[in-house]
Amino acid sequence: MSVIDPVLRPQPRPGVLAIEAYVPGKSAAPGVAKIHKLSSNETPLGPSPRAIEAVRAEAATLALYPDGSATRLRAAIGARYGLDPARIVCGAGSDELLTLLALAFVGPGDEGIFCEHGFLVYRIAILTAGGTPVVAPETNLTANVDAILAAVTLRTRIVYLANPNNPTGTYLPFEEVRRLQAGLPGNVVLVLDGAYAEYVRANDYTAGLELALDAPNVVMTRTFSKIHGLAAQRIGWMVGSEVVVDAVNRIRGPFNLSAGGIAAGAAAIADEAHVAAAIAHNDEWLAWLTRAVEALGLTVTPSVGNFLLVHFSDAPGRTAAEADAHLTRAGVIVRRVSSYGLPNALRVSVGSAEANRAFVDALADFLGPQRS
Ligand SMILES: *Cc1c(COP(=O)(O)O)cnc(C)c1O
């Protein structure tokens, strides 16, 4: 008889089987000719023309490996924000960096904290690393520093805070972030996910970047997927202390960014006029959408991002699920957020003028003549 048991099968670690894979926003409405995709917080302005040109130029050298250190991109980011490029690591989207941070600092038996309605990638990252996810309750759909600090134990190794948060759009002012950092043990890595930083008007991000440079346990992650309009290229970056940067550089893939991503990111971050246009568009249409949805009798969580969270009634015929189905039939694709603990809300990205109007028209049509 063979010493090899014939019924043995590969067995993923228990943490792996606890992961519910991330489900991206829908991108199709079957049978509808014209669709407006407002489900993934992409920018209606698209990328900088300079970024498109930079990707095209890379087509000539596709056979060559890219620069594994993304030197050009780190230099461009450093120049834009006054940061030492040695303290920057780039990733295949900030999602990759969020996962690498967990892999570098969290192990079996360790805990990682994130907020009640926080971005789902955090839970997946902590479980991927073999750690235990710990959820801190929120107040009024907003992160609560005292609740996060109360969740800290001797086993805590990482805290993720999206600021502003997706899908709520709510925001903690810098004094609160500072209070959180001051209250955490020095061995706990505080990850400030600034995916929507550029859209925030009360801009505390200079202070956030400085904190990430000064405090050994603070990291800020940023992305080119949102305001820079380069989601398809998968480009993110983080800034942090030498210890954190060194750890992530040891475990990341040696060529984790494509040549096109490096070139596009470097071009995009230098095009400040394009970013300013995207901010101006968002300011105008976020306010317009908020007023229009409230005028229909629905509640909107005040947002500082490029999306808004709309709350629906529990009454049959009026729920978020039914609204989503109606909007989809009208070609307006929004995001259900049940997996974020918000079963009766929808998240809507700020789109083009045409898409925003199509959304409000379809929503008015759904609510009918006798709205609340
Ligand atoms: C969109 C988003 C990101 C960005 O992810 P990428 O991998 O950079 O595309 C990160 N965090 C939050 C909260 C987001 O909503």
Short mmCIF file of C-alpha atoms and ligand atoms in Angstrom, two decimals:
data_model
loop_
_atom_site.label_atom_id
_atom_site.label_comp_id
_atom_site.label_asym_id
_atom_site.label_seq_id
_atom_site.Cartn_x
_atom_site.Cartn_y
_atom_site.Cartn_z
CA MET A 1 0.00 0.00 0.00
CA SER A 2 1.19 3.49 -0.82
CA VAL A 3 2.23 5.70 2.09
CA ILE A 4 0.46 8.55 0.32
CA ASP A 5 -3.16 8.82 1.44
CA PRO A 6 -5.19 8.78 -1.83
CA VAL A 7 -7.92 11.05 -0.40
CA LEU A 8 -5.64 13.95 0.58
CA ARG A 9 -6.58 17.23 -1.10
CA PRO A 10 -4.99 20.70 -1.00
CA GLN A 11 -6.45 22.55 1.97
CA PRO A 12 -6.41 26.37 2.11
CA ARG A 13 -5.57 27.95 5.50
CA PRO A 14 -8.71 28.57 7.62
CA GLY A 15 -8.38 32.35 7.12
CA VAL A 16 -8.51 31.94 3.36
CA LEU A 17 -11.84 30.14 3.52
CA ALA A 18 -13.23 32.92 5.77
CA ILE A 19 -12.76 35.44 2.93
CA GLU A 20 -15.76 36.55 0.94
CA ALA A 21 -14.21 37.62 -2.33
CA TYR A 22 -14.59 41.32 -3.17
CA VAL A 23 -17.50 41.91 -5.55
CA PRO A 24 -16.86 44.97 -7.77
CA GLY A 25 -19.65 47.34 -8.79
CA LYS A 26 -21.79 46.20 -11.72
CA SER A 27 -20.79 47.50 -15.13
CA ALA A 28 -23.60 46.29 -17.41
CA ALA A 29 -27.37 46.61 -17.74
CA PRO A 30 -28.48 43.77 -20.05
CA GLY A 31 -30.68 44.92 -22.92
CA VAL A 32 -30.19 48.65 -22.28
CA ALA A 33 -28.56 50.56 -25.12
CA LYS A 34 -27.19 53.61 -23.29
CA ILE A 35 -25.71 53.05 -19.85
CA HIS A 36 -24.37 55.45 -17.24
CA LYS A 37 -21.92 53.68 -14.93
CA LEU A 38 -22.03 55.35 -11.52
CA SER A 39 -21.03 52.27 -9.53
CA SER A 40 -17.24 52.44 -9.09
CA ASN A 41 -16.38 56.08 -8.26
CA GLU A 42 -14.55 56.56 -11.56
CA THR A 43 -14.10 60.12 -12.84
CA PRO A 44 -16.35 61.31 -15.69
CA LEU A 45 -13.46 63.47 -16.97
CA GLY A 46 -11.24 60.50 -17.77
CA PRO A 47 -7.45 60.68 -17.48
CA SER A 48 -5.17 63.54 -18.45
CA PRO A 49 -4.47 63.49 -22.23
CA ARG A 50 -0.79 63.47 -21.25
CA ALA A 51 -1.29 60.17 -19.40
CA ILE A 52 -2.94 58.61 -22.46
CA GLU A 53 -0.05 59.79 -24.62
CA ALA A 54 2.46 58.37 -22.11
CA VAL A 55 0.81 54.92 -22.23
CA ARG A 56 0.87 54.99 -26.05
CA ALA A 57 4.58 55.80 -26.04
CA GLU A 58 5.27 52.67 -23.96
CA ALA A 59 3.88 50.44 -26.73
CA ALA A 60 7.27 50.53 -28.47
CA THR A 61 9.03 48.70 -25.62
CA LEU A 62 6.50 46.12 -24.43
CA ALA A 63 9.07 43.29 -24.60
CA LEU A 64 11.19 44.88 -21.86
CA TYR A 65 10.64 44.53 -18.13
CA PRO A 66 9.59 47.79 -16.48
CA ASP A 67 11.73 49.63 -13.92
CA GLY A 68 11.11 47.53 -10.81
CA SER A 69 11.58 50.57 -8.57
CA ALA A 70 9.13 52.82 -10.49
CA THR A 71 11.80 55.52 -10.15
CA ARG A 72 10.16 58.01 -12.52
CA LEU A 73 6.81 57.73 -10.84
CA ARG A 74 8.18 58.05 -7.30
CA ALA A 75 10.19 61.10 -8.41
CA ALA A 76 7.06 62.71 -9.93
CA ILE A 77 5.00 62.05 -6.78
CA GLY A 78 7.82 63.34 -4.60
CA ALA A 79 8.09 66.51 -6.68
CA ARG A 80 4.32 67.12 -6.55
CA TYR A 81 3.98 66.72 -2.77
CA GLY A 82 7.47 67.61 -1.55
CA LEU A 83 8.22 64.05 -0.38
CA ASP A 84 11.48 62.11 -0.37
CA PRO A 85 11.02 59.44 -3.11
CA ALA A 86 12.87 56.95 -0.88
CA ARG A 87 9.85 57.04 1.46
CA ILE A 88 7.39 56.18 -1.34
CA VAL A 89 6.41 52.70 -2.55
CA CYS A 90 4.20 52.22 -5.60
CA GLY A 91 1.76 49.38 -6.05
CA ALA A 92 -0.59 47.75 -8.54
CA GLY A 93 -3.38 49.97 -7.25
CA SER A 94 -3.50 50.95 -3.61
CA ASP A 95 -5.34 47.65 -3.02
CA GLU A 96 -2.04 45.82 -3.49
CA LEU A 97 -0.36 48.06 -0.92
CA LEU A 98 -3.19 47.60 1.59
CA THR A 99 -2.67 43.83 1.30
CA LEU A 100 1.13 44.01 1.44
CA LEU A 101 0.91 46.08 4.65
CA ALA A 102 -1.13 43.32 6.30
CA LEU A 103 1.23 40.62 5.00
CA ALA A 104 4.21 42.52 6.38
CA PHE A 105 2.82 43.35 9.84
CA VAL A 106 0.04 40.88 10.70
CA GLY A 107 0.40 37.16 11.37
CA PRO A 108 -1.71 34.33 12.81
CA GLY A 109 -3.06 35.34 16.22
CA ASP A 110 -2.67 39.06 15.47
CA GLU A 111 -5.56 41.45 15.07
CA GLY A 112 -6.32 44.19 12.56
CA ILE A 113 -8.95 46.87 13.15
CA PHE A 114 -11.19 48.69 10.68
CA CYS A 115 -14.49 50.55 11.01
CA GLU A 116 -18.03 49.20 10.83
CA HIS A 117 -18.79 50.50 7.32
CA GLY A 118 -15.14 50.56 6.23
CA PHE A 119 -13.77 49.51 2.84
CA LEU A 120 -14.07 45.71 2.46
CA VAL A 121 -10.52 45.25 1.16
CA TYR A 122 -9.25 45.72 4.76
CA ARG A 123 -11.02 42.62 6.04
CA ILE A 124 -9.76 40.60 3.08
CA ALA A 125 -6.18 41.85 3.61
CA ILE A 126 -6.17 40.94 7.33
CA LEU A 127 -7.58 37.46 6.66
CA THR A 128 -5.12 36.96 3.79
CA ALA A 129 -2.29 37.58 6.25
CA GLY A 130 -3.76 35.01 8.66
CA GLY A 131 -4.89 37.66 11.16
CA THR A 132 -8.21 38.24 12.89
CA PRO A 133 -10.42 41.14 11.71
CA VAL A 134 -11.80 43.37 14.49
CA VAL A 135 -14.60 45.82 13.66
CA ALA A 136 -14.86 49.16 15.49
CA PRO A 137 -18.39 50.61 15.68
CA GLU A 138 -19.11 53.96 14.01
CA THR A 139 -21.23 56.92 15.12
CA ASN A 140 -23.57 58.47 12.54
CA LEU A 141 -21.86 56.46 9.78
CA THR A 142 -18.55 58.09 10.74
CA ALA A 143 -15.39 56.55 12.20
CA ASN A 144 -15.20 56.97 15.98
CA VAL A 145 -11.68 57.37 17.35
CA ASP A 146 -12.66 56.32 20.88
CA ALA A 147 -14.28 53.14 19.54
CA ILE A 148 -11.17 52.31 17.51
CA LEU A 149 -8.90 52.88 20.52
CA ALA A 150 -11.23 50.77 22.70
CA ALA A 151 -10.83 47.88 20.23
CA VAL A 152 -7.04 47.85 20.57
CA THR A 153 -5.53 44.86 22.41
CA LEU A 154 -2.00 43.56 22.91
CA ARG A 155 -2.52 41.58 19.69
CA THR A 156 -3.43 44.58 17.49
CA ARG A 157 -0.89 45.14 14.70
CA ILE A 158 -2.69 47.34 12.14
CA VAL A 159 -5.55 49.85 11.95
CA TYR A 160 -7.07 50.81 8.59
CA LEU A 161 -8.93 54.10 8.26
CA ALA A 162 -10.31 55.31 4.94
CA ASN A 163 -10.58 59.08 5.13
CA PRO A 164 -12.98 59.92 3.61
CA ASN A 165 -14.53 56.49 3.86
CA ASN A 166 -16.07 54.55 1.01
CA PRO A 167 -19.08 53.93 0.86
CA THR A 168 -20.25 56.46 3.45
CA GLY A 169 -18.38 59.55 2.16
CA THR A 170 -17.83 60.74 5.74
CA TYR A 171 -14.59 62.18 7.02
CA LEU A 172 -12.55 62.63 10.20
CA PRO A 173 -10.80 66.00 10.56
CA PHE A 174 -7.05 65.88 11.01
CA GLU A 175 -7.18 66.61 14.77
CA GLU A 176 -9.13 63.36 15.17
CA VAL A 177 -6.62 61.42 13.05
CA ARG A 178 -3.86 62.90 15.18
CA ARG A 179 -5.70 61.88 18.38
CA LEU A 180 -6.03 58.33 17.00
CA GLN A 181 -2.32 58.14 16.20
CA ALA A 182 -1.39 59.52 19.63
CA GLY A 183 -3.58 56.91 21.35
CA LEU A 184 -2.20 53.87 19.48
CA PRO A 185 0.72 51.78 20.77
CA GLY A 186 3.84 52.50 18.72
CA ASN A 187 3.91 48.99 17.23
CA VAL A 188 0.47 49.36 15.62
CA VAL A 189 0.63 50.50 11.98
CA LEU A 190 -2.00 53.14 11.23
CA VAL A 191 -2.94 53.05 7.55
CA LEU A 192 -4.63 56.24 6.35
CA ASP A 193 -6.31 55.37 3.06
CA GLY A 194 -6.56 58.64 1.15
CA ALA A 195 -8.14 57.26 -2.04
CA TYR A 196 -10.41 60.34 -2.25
CA ALA A 197 -8.02 62.86 -0.65
CA GLU A 198 -7.91 65.18 -3.67
CA TYR A 199 -11.69 65.73 -3.55
CA VAL A 200 -11.70 66.91 0.07
CA ARG A 201 -12.01 70.67 0.24
CA ALA A 202 -11.13 71.13 3.94
CA ASN A 203 -7.75 69.81 2.94
CA ASP A 204 -5.91 68.28 5.86
CA TYR A 205 -3.84 66.01 3.64
CA THR A 206 -0.65 67.97 3.82
CA ALA A 207 -0.76 67.34 7.57
CA GLY A 208 -1.58 63.67 6.90
CA LEU A 209 1.41 63.27 4.58
CA GLU A 210 3.63 64.97 7.17
CA LEU A 211 2.37 62.62 9.86
CA ALA A 212 3.21 59.66 7.60
CA LEU A 213 6.74 61.04 7.21
CA ASP A 214 7.26 61.86 10.90
CA ALA A 215 5.51 59.10 12.86
CA PRO A 216 7.20 55.69 12.42
CA ASN A 217 3.84 53.86 12.57
CA VAL A 218 1.75 55.93 10.12
CA VAL A 219 1.32 55.17 6.41
CA MET A 220 -0.79 57.03 3.89
CA THR A 221 -1.97 55.24 0.76
CA ARG A 222 -3.13 57.08 -2.36
CA THR A 223 -4.43 56.03 -5.74
CA PHE A 224 -4.45 57.04 -9.41
CA SER A 225 -7.76 55.21 -9.89
CA LYS A 226 -10.09 57.96 -8.72
CA ILE A 227 -9.40 61.64 -9.48
CA HIS A 228 -6.61 60.82 -11.96
CA GLY A 229 -8.91 58.57 -13.98
CA LEU A 230 -6.42 55.72 -14.37
CA ALA A 231 -8.27 52.83 -12.69
CA ALA A 232 -7.54 50.48 -15.60
CA GLN A 233 -3.78 50.97 -15.24
CA ARG A 234 -3.70 49.85 -11.56
CA ILE A 235 -1.44 52.47 -9.92
CA GLY A 236 -1.27 53.31 -6.23
CA TRP A 237 1.38 54.63 -3.85
CA MET A 238 2.10 54.89 -0.18
CA VAL A 239 4.34 57.07 1.95
CA GLY A 240 5.62 55.94 5.33
CA SER A 241 8.59 55.48 7.63
CA GLU A 242 11.80 53.73 6.60
CA VAL A 243 10.75 50.62 8.55
CA VAL A 244 7.40 50.31 6.79
CA VAL A 245 8.79 51.15 3.35
CA ASP A 246 11.59 48.59 3.77
CA ALA A 247 9.18 45.84 4.86
CA VAL A 248 6.82 46.39 1.92
CA ASN A 249 9.69 46.59 -0.57
CA ARG A 250 10.95 43.19 0.62
CA ILE A 251 7.68 41.38 -0.05
CA ARG A 252 6.23 43.16 -3.09
CA GLY A 253 6.60 41.63 -6.53
CA PRO A 254 9.80 42.84 -8.20
CA PHE A 255 7.84 44.31 -11.16
CA ASN A 256 4.53 45.15 -9.54
CA LEU A 257 3.78 48.13 -11.80
CA SER A 258 3.59 47.98 -15.59
CA ALA A 259 5.70 50.33 -17.70
CA GLY A 260 2.48 51.95 -18.89
CA GLY A 261 1.36 52.49 -15.30
CA ILE A 262 4.65 54.11 -14.32
CA ALA A 263 4.56 56.43 -17.34
CA ALA A 264 0.86 57.28 -17.03
CA GLY A 265 1.10 58.03 -13.31
CA ALA A 266 4.11 60.30 -13.75
CA ALA A 267 2.31 62.25 -16.50
CA ALA A 268 -0.98 62.44 -14.61
CA ILE A 269 0.38 63.75 -11.34
CA ALA A 270 2.11 66.61 -13.14
CA ASP A 271 -1.12 67.69 -14.86
CA GLU A 272 -2.47 69.82 -12.04
CA ALA A 273 -4.92 71.64 -14.33
CA HIS A 274 -6.65 68.35 -15.10
CA VAL A 275 -6.99 67.54 -11.40
CA ALA A 276 -8.32 71.06 -10.72
CA ALA A 277 -10.97 70.58 -13.42
CA ALA A 278 -12.03 67.28 -11.84
CA ILE A 279 -12.32 68.93 -8.41
CA ALA A 280 -14.41 71.79 -9.83
CA HIS A 281 -16.72 69.36 -11.64
CA ASN A 282 -17.14 67.33 -8.46
CA ASP A 283 -17.84 70.35 -6.25
CA GLU A 284 -20.60 71.49 -8.57
CA TRP A 285 -22.27 68.12 -9.18
CA LEU A 286 -21.92 66.61 -5.71
CA ALA A 287 -23.89 69.60 -4.37
CA TRP A 288 -26.39 69.41 -7.26
CA LEU A 289 -26.98 65.67 -6.77
CA THR A 290 -27.34 66.03 -3.01
CA ARG A 291 -29.97 68.77 -3.37
CA ALA A 292 -31.82 66.94 -6.14
CA VAL A 293 -32.03 63.65 -4.21
CA GLU A 294 -33.09 65.42 -1.01
CA ALA A 295 -35.77 67.27 -2.99
CA LEU A 296 -37.18 63.82 -3.85
CA GLY A 297 -37.63 63.18 -0.12
CA LEU A 298 -34.68 60.80 0.38
CA THR A 299 -31.91 61.11 2.96
CA VAL A 300 -28.33 61.61 1.77
CA THR A 301 -25.29 61.16 4.03
CA PRO A 302 -23.24 64.36 3.58
CA SER A 303 -20.22 63.35 1.47
CA VAL A 304 -16.80 64.87 0.88
CA GLY A 305 -15.89 62.32 -1.81
CA ASN A 306 -16.94 61.87 -5.45
CA PHE A 307 -19.97 59.78 -4.52
CA LEU A 308 -22.99 59.93 -2.28
CA LEU A 309 -24.84 57.45 -0.11
CA VAL A 310 -28.62 57.57 -0.56
CA HIS A 311 -30.93 55.98 2.03
CA PHE A 312 -34.25 54.41 1.10
CA SER A 313 -37.52 53.58 2.86
CA ASP A 314 -38.32 50.08 4.16
CA ALA A 315 -41.78 50.25 2.59
CA PRO A 316 -42.40 47.64 -0.13
CA GLY A 317 -41.95 49.21 -3.55
CA ARG A 318 -39.58 51.85 -2.15
CA THR A 319 -36.50 49.92 -1.03
CA ALA A 320 -32.91 50.27 -2.20
CA ALA A 321 -33.07 46.87 -3.93
CA GLU A 322 -36.15 47.92 -5.90
CA ALA A 323 -34.68 51.32 -6.71
CA ASP A 324 -31.50 49.60 -7.94
CA ALA A 325 -33.53 47.34 -10.24
CA HIS A 326 -35.47 50.33 -11.60
CA LEU A 327 -32.31 52.38 -12.17
CA THR A 328 -30.63 49.46 -13.94
CA ARG A 329 -33.58 49.13 -16.32
CA ALA A 330 -33.16 52.84 -17.06
CA GLY A 331 -29.43 52.26 -17.82
CA VAL A 332 -28.19 53.92 -14.61
CA ILE A 333 -25.82 51.59 -12.78
CA VAL A 334 -25.23 52.36 -9.10
CA ARG A 335 -23.73 50.36 -6.23
CA ARG A 336 -25.63 48.27 -3.72
CA VAL A 337 -23.86 48.35 -0.35
CA SER A 338 -25.49 45.49 1.63
CA SER A 339 -22.06 43.91 2.06
CA TYR A 340 -21.03 47.10 3.91
CA GLY A 341 -23.84 46.68 6.43
CA LEU A 342 -26.03 49.16 4.54
CA PRO A 343 -28.78 46.98 3.03
CA ASN A 344 -31.18 49.83 2.36
CA ALA A 345 -28.84 52.36 0.79
CA LEU A 346 -27.26 52.87 -2.64
CA ARG A 347 -23.94 54.50 -3.43
CA VAL A 348 -23.92 56.76 -6.48
CA SER A 349 -20.76 58.17 -8.06
CA VAL A 350 -20.73 61.74 -9.34
CA GLY A 351 -20.79 61.34 -13.11
CA SER A 352 -21.05 63.55 -16.18
CA ALA A 353 -23.81 66.17 -16.25
CA GLU A 354 -25.80 63.84 -18.52
CA ALA A 355 -25.35 60.81 -16.24
CA ASN A 356 -26.24 62.78 -13.10
CA ARG A 357 -29.44 64.04 -14.73
CA ALA A 358 -30.29 60.54 -15.98
CA PHE A 359 -29.88 59.23 -12.42
CA VAL A 360 -32.12 61.87 -10.85
CA ASP A 361 -34.76 61.46 -13.59
CA ALA A 362 -34.83 57.67 -13.14
CA LEU A 363 -34.98 58.04 -9.37
CA ALA A 364 -37.90 60.50 -9.62
CA ASP A 365 -39.63 58.07 -11.94
CA PHE A 366 -39.09 55.23 -9.44
CA LEU A 367 -40.52 57.24 -6.55
CA GLY A 368 -43.59 58.18 -8.60
CA PRO A 369 -45.88 61.18 -8.25
CA GLN A 370 -46.71 60.78 -4.53
CA ARG A 371 -43.24 60.72 -3.05
CA SER A 372 -42.92 61.14 0.68
C1 LIG B 1 -11.24 53.01 -4.79
C2 LIG B 1 -10.60 52.86 -3.47
C3 LIG B 1 -9.26 52.53 -3.36
C4 LIG B 1 -8.39 52.46 -4.59
O1 LIG B 1 -8.10 51.22 -5.00
P1 LIG B 1 -7.04 51.00 -6.18
O2 LIG B 1 -6.56 49.63 -5.91
O3 LIG B 1 -5.97 52.02 -6.02
O4 LIG B 1 -7.78 51.13 -7.47
C5 LIG B 1 -8.69 52.40 -2.12
N1 LIG B 1 -9.43 52.61 -1.01
C6 LIG B 1 -10.72 52.97 -1.07
C7 LIG B 1 -11.47 53.25 0.17
C8 LIG B 1 -11.34 53.08 -2.31
O5 LIG B 1 -12.63 53.40 -2.38
#
